[in-house]
Amino acid sequence: MGALSITGIKPGSTSLKLTAGKITKTVPITVLSRNLLAYGPASGNGLTVTVAQDGSLDFSSGTESVPLHKGVRWEFDVPEGIVGVPLIISYTGDVPGNLIISLYANANSLGGIYQGKNNTVVTIPKGTTRVELRILRGGVTAGSVSGNLKIQLELGNTAHEWMKPDVTSLEGGV
C-alpha cells in the first residue's frame, strides 16, 4: 500500500478532497510544523525567556548578569521518526549576549549553534526517548542578555525558512 505525504507551508487544520472513480471523500488533515522543537516560557540564572506573538523567543536579563555556562532548558519527548537520522539546528536573528543553543540527549551535547556558528547537523542516538534544548550564556565573562531568536530543528541537513514549532507552551527550567 502506498503512502501519502503532504507538506504544508502553514501549520493548522485543513482538509483534502480525494476522488476515486465515483467516490469522493473529504479527509480532515492537521498540518504540523517542520520545526520539531518544543519550548515555552522559562526563567532562571538571571535569564527570562518568553514566547513572542510569532512563536519566536524573547530573551532578557534586565540589568542582571547571566553567569557563564548557565541559562534555561526545556526537556521534551523525541518526535516519532527522527532518531538516527540527520537533523539540522539553526537560528534566525542576532544571538543576544553570547548565547549558546545546544541540543542534548542522555546528558550529552549533540551539537549547538551560536553567533558565528549556525546550521549544525546532529543525530539523535538510537534508544533516545527525550531530548533537551539548552540555552546558556557563553563567552568569557558573565553579562546581560537581551534579544529575540527564531530557533529551528528540522529533518535533513539544509535549514529552511523558520516556522513556529507546534509546542510553544512547554515550561522551561534551569
mmCIF file with all atom_site columns, C-alpha atoms in Angstrom:
data_model
loop_
_atom_site.group_PDB
_atom_site.id
_atom_site.type_symbol
_atom_site.label_atom_id
_atom_site.label_alt_id
_atom_site.label_comp_id
_atom_site.label_asym_id
_atom_site.label_entity_id
_atom_site.label_seq_id
_atom_site.pdbx_PDB_ins_code
_atom_site.Cartn_x
_atom_site.Cartn_y
_atom_site.Cartn_z
_atom_site.occupancy
_atom_site.B_iso_or_equiv
_atom_site.pdbx_formal_charge
_atom_site.auth_seq_id
_atom_site.auth_comp_id
_atom_site.auth_asym_id
_atom_site.auth_atom_id
_atom_site.pdbx_PDB_model_num
ATOM 1   C CA . MET A 1 1   ? 0.000   0.000  0.000  1.00 0.00 ? 1   MET A CA 1
ATOM 2   C CA . GLY A 1 2   ? 1.329   3.456  -0.856 1.00 0.00 ? 2   GLY A CA 1
ATOM 3   C CA . ALA A 1 3   ? 1.750   6.393  1.475  1.00 0.00 ? 3   ALA A CA 1
ATOM 4   C CA . LEU A 1 4   ? 0.660   9.953  1.029  1.00 0.00 ? 4   LEU A CA 1
ATOM 5   C CA . SER A 1 5   ? 2.913   12.740 2.245  1.00 0.00 ? 5   SER A CA 1
ATOM 6   C CA . ILE A 1 6   ? 1.661   16.304 2.376  1.00 0.00 ? 6   ILE A CA 1
ATOM 7   C CA . THR A 1 7   ? 3.889   19.224 3.277  1.00 0.00 ? 7   THR A CA 1
ATOM 8   C CA . GLY A 1 8   ? 2.231   22.438 4.326  1.00 0.00 ? 8   GLY A CA 1
ATOM 9   C CA . ILE A 1 9   ? 3.617   25.922 4.437  1.00 0.00 ? 9   ILE A CA 1
ATOM 10  C CA . LYS A 1 10  ? 1.484   26.874 7.422  1.00 0.00 ? 10  LYS A CA 1
ATOM 11  C CA . PRO A 1 11  ? 0.564   24.636 10.375 1.00 0.00 ? 11  PRO A CA 1
ATOM 12  C CA . GLY A 1 12  ? -3.109  24.198 11.188 1.00 0.00 ? 12  GLY A CA 1
ATOM 13  C CA . SER A 1 13  ? -6.189  22.274 10.158 1.00 0.00 ? 13  SER A CA 1
ATOM 14  C CA . THR A 1 14  ? -7.425  21.804 6.623  1.00 0.00 ? 14  THR A CA 1
ATOM 15  C CA . SER A 1 15  ? -8.995  19.070 4.527  1.00 0.00 ? 15  SER A CA 1
ATOM 16  C CA . LEU A 1 16  ? -8.102  17.026 1.493  1.00 0.00 ? 16  LEU A CA 1
ATOM 17  C CA . LYS A 1 17  ? -10.674 16.036 -1.118 1.00 0.00 ? 17  LYS A CA 1
ATOM 18  C CA . LEU A 1 18  ? -9.988  12.579 -2.558 1.00 0.00 ? 18  LEU A CA 1
ATOM 19  C CA . THR A 1 19  ? -11.801 11.151 -5.568 1.00 0.00 ? 19  THR A CA 1
ATOM 20  C CA . ALA A 1 20  ? -11.595 7.550  -6.767 1.00 0.00 ? 20  ALA A CA 1
ATOM 21  C CA . GLY A 1 21  ? -13.990 6.814  -9.588 1.00 0.00 ? 21  GLY A CA 1
ATOM 22  C CA . LYS A 1 22  ? -17.460 7.853  -8.422 1.00 0.00 ? 22  LYS A CA 1
ATOM 23  C CA . ILE A 1 23  ? -16.496 8.053  -4.754 1.00 0.00 ? 23  ILE A CA 1
ATOM 24  C CA . THR A 1 24  ? -15.411 11.369 -3.280 1.00 0.00 ? 24  THR A CA 1
ATOM 25  C CA . LYS A 1 25  ? -14.270 11.675 0.308  1.00 0.00 ? 25  LYS A CA 1
ATOM 26  C CA . THR A 1 26  ? -13.110 14.732 2.249  1.00 0.00 ? 26  THR A CA 1
ATOM 27  C CA . VAL A 1 27  ? -10.482 13.865 4.835  1.00 0.00 ? 27  VAL A CA 1
ATOM 28  C CA . PRO A 1 28  ? -9.503  16.226 7.676  1.00 0.00 ? 28  PRO A CA 1
ATOM 29  C CA . ILE A 1 29  ? -5.763  16.922 7.857  1.00 0.00 ? 29  ILE A CA 1
ATOM 30  C CA . THR A 1 30  ? -3.622  18.514 10.528 1.00 0.00 ? 30  THR A CA 1
ATOM 31  C CA . VAL A 1 31  ? -0.531  20.173 9.083  1.00 0.00 ? 31  VAL A CA 1
ATOM 32  C CA . LEU A 1 32  ? 2.339   20.083 11.578 1.00 0.00 ? 32  LEU A CA 1
ATOM 33  C CA . SER A 1 33  ? 5.304   22.416 11.718 1.00 0.00 ? 33  SER A CA 1
ATOM 34  C CA . ARG A 1 34  ? 8.598   21.219 10.262 1.00 0.00 ? 34  ARG A CA 1
ATOM 35  C CA . ASN A 1 35  ? 10.182  22.784 13.393 1.00 0.00 ? 35  ASN A CA 1
ATOM 36  C CA . LEU A 1 36  ? 10.491  19.820 15.764 1.00 0.00 ? 36  LEU A CA 1
ATOM 37  C CA . LEU A 1 37  ? 11.404  21.838 18.876 1.00 0.00 ? 37  LEU A CA 1
ATOM 38  C CA . ALA A 1 38  ? 9.143   22.305 21.876 1.00 0.00 ? 38  ALA A CA 1
ATOM 39  C CA . TYR A 1 39  ? 9.642   25.279 24.197 1.00 0.00 ? 39  TYR A CA 1
ATOM 40  C CA . GLY A 1 40  ? 7.813   27.960 26.127 1.00 0.00 ? 40  GLY A CA 1
ATOM 41  C CA . PRO A 1 41  ? 8.330   30.453 28.937 1.00 0.00 ? 41  PRO A CA 1
ATOM 42  C CA . ALA A 1 42  ? 11.337  29.855 31.195 1.00 0.00 ? 42  ALA A CA 1
ATOM 43  C CA . SER A 1 43  ? 13.408  31.699 33.744 1.00 0.00 ? 43  SER A CA 1
ATOM 44  C CA . GLY A 1 44  ? 16.445  31.014 35.857 1.00 0.00 ? 44  GLY A CA 1
ATOM 45  C CA . ASN A 1 45  ? 20.035  32.047 36.407 1.00 0.00 ? 45  ASN A CA 1
ATOM 46  C CA . GLY A 1 46  ? 19.067  35.670 35.789 1.00 0.00 ? 46  GLY A CA 1
ATOM 47  C CA . LEU A 1 47  ? 17.630  34.912 32.344 1.00 0.00 ? 47  LEU A CA 1
ATOM 48  C CA . THR A 1 48  ? 13.953  35.262 31.417 1.00 0.00 ? 48  THR A CA 1
ATOM 49  C CA . VAL A 1 49  ? 12.623  33.771 28.185 1.00 0.00 ? 49  VAL A CA 1
ATOM 50  C CA . THR A 1 50  ? 9.146   34.497 26.834 1.00 0.00 ? 50  THR A CA 1
ATOM 51  C CA . VAL A 1 51  ? 7.413   33.412 23.660 1.00 0.00 ? 51  VAL A CA 1
ATOM 52  C CA . ALA A 1 52  ? 6.744   36.298 21.258 1.00 0.00 ? 52  ALA A CA 1
ATOM 53  C CA . GLN A 1 53  ? 3.481   36.629 19.300 1.00 0.00 ? 53  GLN A CA 1
ATOM 54  C CA . ASP A 1 54  ? 5.052   34.908 16.256 1.00 0.00 ? 54  ASP A CA 1
ATOM 55  C CA . GLY A 1 55  ? 6.366   31.967 18.335 1.00 0.00 ? 55  GLY A CA 1
ATOM 56  C CA . SER A 1 56  ? 9.984   33.138 18.467 1.00 0.00 ? 56  SER A CA 1
ATOM 57  C CA . LEU A 1 57  ? 11.842  33.516 21.773 1.00 0.00 ? 57  LEU A CA 1
ATOM 58  C CA . ASP A 1 58  ? 12.480  36.838 23.541 1.00 0.00 ? 58  ASP A CA 1
ATOM 59  C CA . PHE A 1 59  ? 15.463  36.843 25.921 1.00 0.00 ? 59  PHE A CA 1
ATOM 60  C CA . SER A 1 60  ? 16.065  39.303 28.728 1.00 0.00 ? 60  SER A CA 1
ATOM 61  C CA . SER A 1 61  ? 18.128  39.506 31.886 1.00 0.00 ? 61  SER A CA 1
ATOM 62  C CA . GLY A 1 62  ? 17.332  43.154 32.553 1.00 0.00 ? 62  GLY A CA 1
ATOM 63  C CA . THR A 1 63  ? 20.300  44.628 34.395 1.00 0.00 ? 63  THR A CA 1
ATOM 64  C CA . GLU A 1 64  ? 21.178  41.270 35.941 1.00 0.00 ? 64  GLU A CA 1
ATOM 65  C CA . SER A 1 65  ? 24.223  39.330 34.767 1.00 0.00 ? 65  SER A CA 1
ATOM 66  C CA . VAL A 1 66  ? 23.732  35.790 33.482 1.00 0.00 ? 66  VAL A CA 1
ATOM 67  C CA . PRO A 1 67  ? 26.571  33.590 34.830 1.00 0.00 ? 67  PRO A CA 1
ATOM 68  C CA . LEU A 1 68  ? 28.820  31.781 32.349 1.00 0.00 ? 68  LEU A CA 1
ATOM 69  C CA . HIS A 1 69  ? 27.517  28.389 31.220 1.00 0.00 ? 69  HIS A CA 1
ATOM 70  C CA . LYS A 1 70  ? 24.157  28.994 32.952 1.00 0.00 ? 70  LYS A CA 1
ATOM 71  C CA . GLY A 1 71  ? 20.738  29.582 31.435 1.00 0.00 ? 71  GLY A CA 1
ATOM 72  C CA . VAL A 1 72  ? 17.494  27.724 30.798 1.00 0.00 ? 72  VAL A CA 1
ATOM 73  C CA . ARG A 1 73  ? 16.395  24.415 29.285 1.00 0.00 ? 73  ARG A CA 1
ATOM 74  C CA . TRP A 1 74  ? 13.386  22.502 28.011 1.00 0.00 ? 74  TRP A CA 1
ATOM 75  C CA . GLU A 1 75  ? 13.066  18.718 28.024 1.00 0.00 ? 75  GLU A CA 1
ATOM 76  C CA . PHE A 1 76  ? 10.636  17.083 25.608 1.00 0.00 ? 76  PHE A CA 1
ATOM 77  C CA . ASP A 1 77  ? 9.790   13.735 24.027 1.00 0.00 ? 77  ASP A CA 1
ATOM 78  C CA . VAL A 1 78  ? 11.600  12.862 20.820 1.00 0.00 ? 78  VAL A CA 1
ATOM 79  C CA . PRO A 1 79  ? 9.159   13.236 17.907 1.00 0.00 ? 79  PRO A CA 1
ATOM 80  C CA . GLU A 1 80  ? 8.449   9.978  16.084 1.00 0.00 ? 80  GLU A CA 1
ATOM 81  C CA . GLY A 1 81  ? 10.763  9.056  13.215 1.00 0.00 ? 81  GLY A CA 1
ATOM 82  C CA . ILE A 1 82  ? 13.706  11.365 13.943 1.00 0.00 ? 82  ILE A CA 1
ATOM 83  C CA . VAL A 1 83  ? 16.038  9.040  15.875 1.00 0.00 ? 83  VAL A CA 1
ATOM 84  C CA . GLY A 1 84  ? 19.164  8.079  13.950 1.00 0.00 ? 84  GLY A CA 1
ATOM 85  C CA . VAL A 1 85  ? 18.555  10.445 11.017 1.00 0.00 ? 85  VAL A CA 1
ATOM 86  C CA . PRO A 1 86  ? 20.266  13.773 10.199 1.00 0.00 ? 86  PRO A CA 1
ATOM 87  C CA . LEU A 1 87  ? 18.644  16.853 11.732 1.00 0.00 ? 87  LEU A CA 1
ATOM 88  C CA . ILE A 1 88  ? 19.724  20.455 11.423 1.00 0.00 ? 88  ILE A CA 1
ATOM 89  C CA . ILE A 1 89  ? 19.512  23.012 14.195 1.00 0.00 ? 89  ILE A CA 1
ATOM 90  C CA . SER A 1 90  ? 19.563  26.637 13.066 1.00 0.00 ? 90  SER A CA 1
ATOM 91  C CA . TYR A 1 91  ? 18.607  30.141 14.101 1.00 0.00 ? 91  TYR A CA 1
ATOM 92  C CA . THR A 1 92  ? 17.467  33.393 12.569 1.00 0.00 ? 92  THR A CA 1
ATOM 93  C CA . GLY A 1 93  ? 18.313  36.669 14.314 1.00 0.00 ? 93  GLY A CA 1
ATOM 94  C CA . ASP A 1 94  ? 21.229  38.034 16.270 1.00 0.00 ? 94  ASP A CA 1
ATOM 95  C CA . VAL A 1 95  ? 22.263  35.744 19.107 1.00 0.00 ? 95  VAL A CA 1
ATOM 96  C CA . PRO A 1 96  ? 21.971  38.011 22.140 1.00 0.00 ? 96  PRO A CA 1
ATOM 97  C CA . GLY A 1 97  ? 24.669  38.135 24.803 1.00 0.00 ? 97  GLY A CA 1
ATOM 98  C CA . ASN A 1 98  ? 26.880  35.304 23.563 1.00 0.00 ? 98  ASN A CA 1
ATOM 99  C CA . LEU A 1 99  ? 24.169  32.674 23.989 1.00 0.00 ? 99  LEU A CA 1
ATOM 100 C CA . ILE A 1 100 ? 24.874  29.078 23.063 1.00 0.00 ? 100 ILE A CA 1
ATOM 101 C CA . ILE A 1 101 ? 21.914  26.984 21.891 1.00 0.00 ? 101 ILE A CA 1
ATOM 102 C CA . SER A 1 102 ? 22.521  23.230 22.206 1.00 0.00 ? 102 SER A CA 1
ATOM 103 C CA . LEU A 1 103 ? 20.579  20.008 21.844 1.00 0.00 ? 103 LEU A CA 1
ATOM 104 C CA . TYR A 1 104 ? 21.286  17.295 24.432 1.00 0.00 ? 104 TYR A CA 1
ATOM 105 C CA . ALA A 1 105 ? 20.419  13.604 24.608 1.00 0.00 ? 105 ALA A CA 1
ATOM 106 C CA . ASN A 1 106 ? 21.238  11.407 27.604 1.00 0.00 ? 106 ASN A CA 1
ATOM 107 C CA . ALA A 1 107 ? 23.187  14.320 29.195 1.00 0.00 ? 107 ALA A CA 1
ATOM 108 C CA . ASN A 1 108 ? 25.495  14.560 26.144 1.00 0.00 ? 108 ASN A CA 1
ATOM 109 C CA . SER A 1 109 ? 25.624  17.506 23.769 1.00 0.00 ? 109 SER A CA 1
ATOM 110 C CA . LEU A 1 110 ? 24.685  16.562 20.208 1.00 0.00 ? 110 LEU A CA 1
ATOM 111 C CA . GLY A 1 111 ? 25.793  19.945 18.878 1.00 0.00 ? 111 GLY A CA 1
ATOM 112 C CA . GLY A 1 112 ? 24.980  23.591 19.091 1.00 0.00 ? 112 GLY A CA 1
ATOM 113 C CA . ILE A 1 113 ? 24.729  26.955 17.436 1.00 0.00 ? 113 ILE A CA 1
ATOM 114 C CA . TYR A 1 114 ? 25.894  30.417 18.448 1.00 0.00 ? 114 TYR A CA 1
ATOM 115 C CA . GLN A 1 115 ? 26.886  33.754 16.923 1.00 0.00 ? 115 GLN A CA 1
ATOM 116 C CA . GLY A 1 116 ? 29.280  32.792 14.128 1.00 0.00 ? 116 GLY A CA 1
ATOM 117 C CA . LYS A 1 117 ? 28.214  29.123 14.007 1.00 0.00 ? 117 LYS A CA 1
ATOM 118 C CA . ASN A 1 118 ? 24.823  28.277 12.552 1.00 0.00 ? 118 ASN A CA 1
ATOM 119 C CA . ASN A 1 119 ? 23.242  25.305 10.772 1.00 0.00 ? 119 ASN A CA 1
ATOM 120 C CA . THR A 1 120 ? 24.679  22.410 12.781 1.00 0.00 ? 120 THR A CA 1
ATOM 121 C CA . VAL A 1 121 ? 23.745  18.865 11.718 1.00 0.00 ? 121 VAL A CA 1
ATOM 122 C CA . VAL A 1 122 ? 23.051  16.480 14.610 1.00 0.00 ? 122 VAL A CA 1
ATOM 123 C CA . THR A 1 123 ? 21.790  12.916 15.007 1.00 0.00 ? 123 THR A CA 1
ATOM 124 C CA . ILE A 1 124 ? 19.758  11.710 17.973 1.00 0.00 ? 124 ILE A CA 1
ATOM 125 C CA . PRO A 1 125 ? 21.165  8.340  19.116 1.00 0.00 ? 125 PRO A CA 1
ATOM 126 C CA . LYS A 1 126 ? 19.017  5.221  18.810 1.00 0.00 ? 126 LYS A CA 1
ATOM 127 C CA . GLY A 1 127 ? 17.163  4.399  22.018 1.00 0.00 ? 127 GLY A CA 1
ATOM 128 C CA . THR A 1 128 ? 16.743  8.073  22.978 1.00 0.00 ? 128 THR A CA 1
ATOM 129 C CA . THR A 1 129 ? 13.206  8.985  24.056 1.00 0.00 ? 129 THR A CA 1
ATOM 130 C CA . ARG A 1 130 ? 13.742  12.521 25.422 1.00 0.00 ? 130 ARG A CA 1
ATOM 131 C CA . VAL A 1 131 ? 15.944  15.420 24.368 1.00 0.00 ? 131 VAL A CA 1
ATOM 132 C CA . GLU A 1 132 ? 16.785  18.730 25.935 1.00 0.00 ? 132 GLU A CA 1
ATOM 133 C CA . LEU A 1 133 ? 17.136  22.169 24.377 1.00 0.00 ? 133 LEU A CA 1
ATOM 134 C CA . ARG A 1 134 ? 19.575  24.258 26.422 1.00 0.00 ? 134 ARG A CA 1
ATOM 135 C CA . ILE A 1 135 ? 20.262  27.960 26.044 1.00 0.00 ? 135 ILE A CA 1
ATOM 136 C CA . LEU A 1 136 ? 23.295  29.048 28.049 1.00 0.00 ? 136 LEU A CA 1
ATOM 137 C CA . ARG A 1 137 ? 25.478  32.133 28.447 1.00 0.00 ? 137 ARG A CA 1
ATOM 138 C CA . GLY A 1 138 ? 28.753  31.650 26.585 1.00 0.00 ? 138 GLY A CA 1
ATOM 139 C CA . GLY A 1 139 ? 31.765  33.891 26.121 1.00 0.00 ? 139 GLY A CA 1
ATOM 140 C CA . VAL A 1 140 ? 34.446  34.647 28.670 1.00 0.00 ? 140 VAL A CA 1
ATOM 141 C CA . THR A 1 141 ? 32.543  36.879 31.105 1.00 0.00 ? 141 THR A CA 1
ATOM 142 C CA . ALA A 1 142 ? 29.074  36.946 32.597 1.00 0.00 ? 142 ALA A CA 1
ATOM 143 C CA . GLY A 1 143 ? 26.807  39.655 31.261 1.00 0.00 ? 143 GLY A CA 1
ATOM 144 C CA . SER A 1 144 ? 23.312  40.814 30.491 1.00 0.00 ? 144 SER A CA 1
ATOM 145 C CA . VAL A 1 145 ? 21.214  39.346 27.695 1.00 0.00 ? 145 VAL A CA 1
ATOM 146 C CA . SER A 1 146 ? 18.553  40.962 25.521 1.00 0.00 ? 146 SER A CA 1
ATOM 147 C CA . GLY A 1 147 ? 17.177  39.956 22.117 1.00 0.00 ? 147 GLY A CA 1
ATOM 148 C CA . ASN A 1 148 ? 14.988  37.675 20.014 1.00 0.00 ? 148 ASN A CA 1
ATOM 149 C CA . LEU A 1 149 ? 15.750  34.402 18.241 1.00 0.00 ? 149 LEU A CA 1
ATOM 150 C CA . LYS A 1 150 ? 13.929  32.057 15.909 1.00 0.00 ? 150 LYS A CA 1
ATOM 151 C CA . ILE A 1 151 ? 15.389  28.611 16.634 1.00 0.00 ? 151 ILE A CA 1
ATOM 152 C CA . GLN A 1 152 ? 14.558  25.601 14.485 1.00 0.00 ? 152 GLN A CA 1
ATOM 153 C CA . LEU A 1 153 ? 15.262  21.852 14.471 1.00 0.00 ? 153 LEU A CA 1
ATOM 154 C CA . GLU A 1 154 ? 14.198  20.061 11.309 1.00 0.00 ? 154 GLU A CA 1
ATOM 155 C CA . LEU A 1 155 ? 14.803  16.905 9.297  1.00 0.00 ? 155 LEU A CA 1
ATOM 156 C CA . GLY A 1 156 ? 17.715  16.834 6.873  1.00 0.00 ? 156 GLY A CA 1
ATOM 157 C CA . ASN A 1 157 ? 20.913  18.814 6.539  1.00 0.00 ? 157 ASN A CA 1
ATOM 158 C CA . THR A 1 158 ? 19.561  22.005 4.942  1.00 0.00 ? 158 THR A CA 1
ATOM 159 C CA . ALA A 1 159 ? 17.964  24.776 7.002  1.00 0.00 ? 159 ALA A CA 1
ATOM 160 C CA . HIS A 1 160 ? 14.739  26.227 5.637  1.00 0.00 ? 160 HIS A CA 1
ATOM 161 C CA . GLU A 1 161 ? 12.767  29.354 6.453  1.00 0.00 ? 161 GLU A CA 1
ATOM 162 C CA . TRP A 1 162 ? 11.872  29.410 10.152 1.00 0.00 ? 162 TRP A CA 1
ATOM 163 C CA . MET A 1 163 ? 8.487   28.051 11.171 1.00 0.00 ? 163 MET A CA 1
ATOM 164 C CA . LYS A 1 164 ? 6.900   28.321 14.615 1.00 0.00 ? 164 LYS A CA 1
ATOM 165 C CA . PRO A 1 165 ? 7.037   24.972 16.445 1.00 0.00 ? 165 PRO A CA 1
ATOM 166 C CA . ASP A 1 166 ? 3.771   23.209 17.267 1.00 0.00 ? 166 ASP A CA 1
ATOM 167 C CA . VAL A 1 167 ? 4.506   23.422 21.009 1.00 0.00 ? 167 VAL A CA 1
ATOM 168 C CA . THR A 1 168 ? 5.303   26.871 22.456 1.00 0.00 ? 168 THR A CA 1
ATOM 169 C CA . SER A 1 169 ? 3.754   26.377 25.899 1.00 0.00 ? 169 SER A CA 1
ATOM 170 C CA . LEU A 1 170 ? 6.255   23.918 27.419 1.00 0.00 ? 170 LEU A CA 1
ATOM 171 C CA . GLU A 1 171 ? 7.563   25.354 30.672 1.00 0.00 ? 171 GLU A CA 1
ATOM 172 C CA . GLY A 1 172 ? 11.328  25.514 30.859 1.00 0.00 ? 172 GLY A CA 1
ATOM 173 C CA . GLY A 1 173 ? 13.625  25.332 33.846 1.00 0.00 ? 173 GLY A CA 1
ATOM 174 C CA . VAL A 1 174 ? 17.217  25.684 34.961 1.00 0.00 ? 174 VAL A CA 1
#
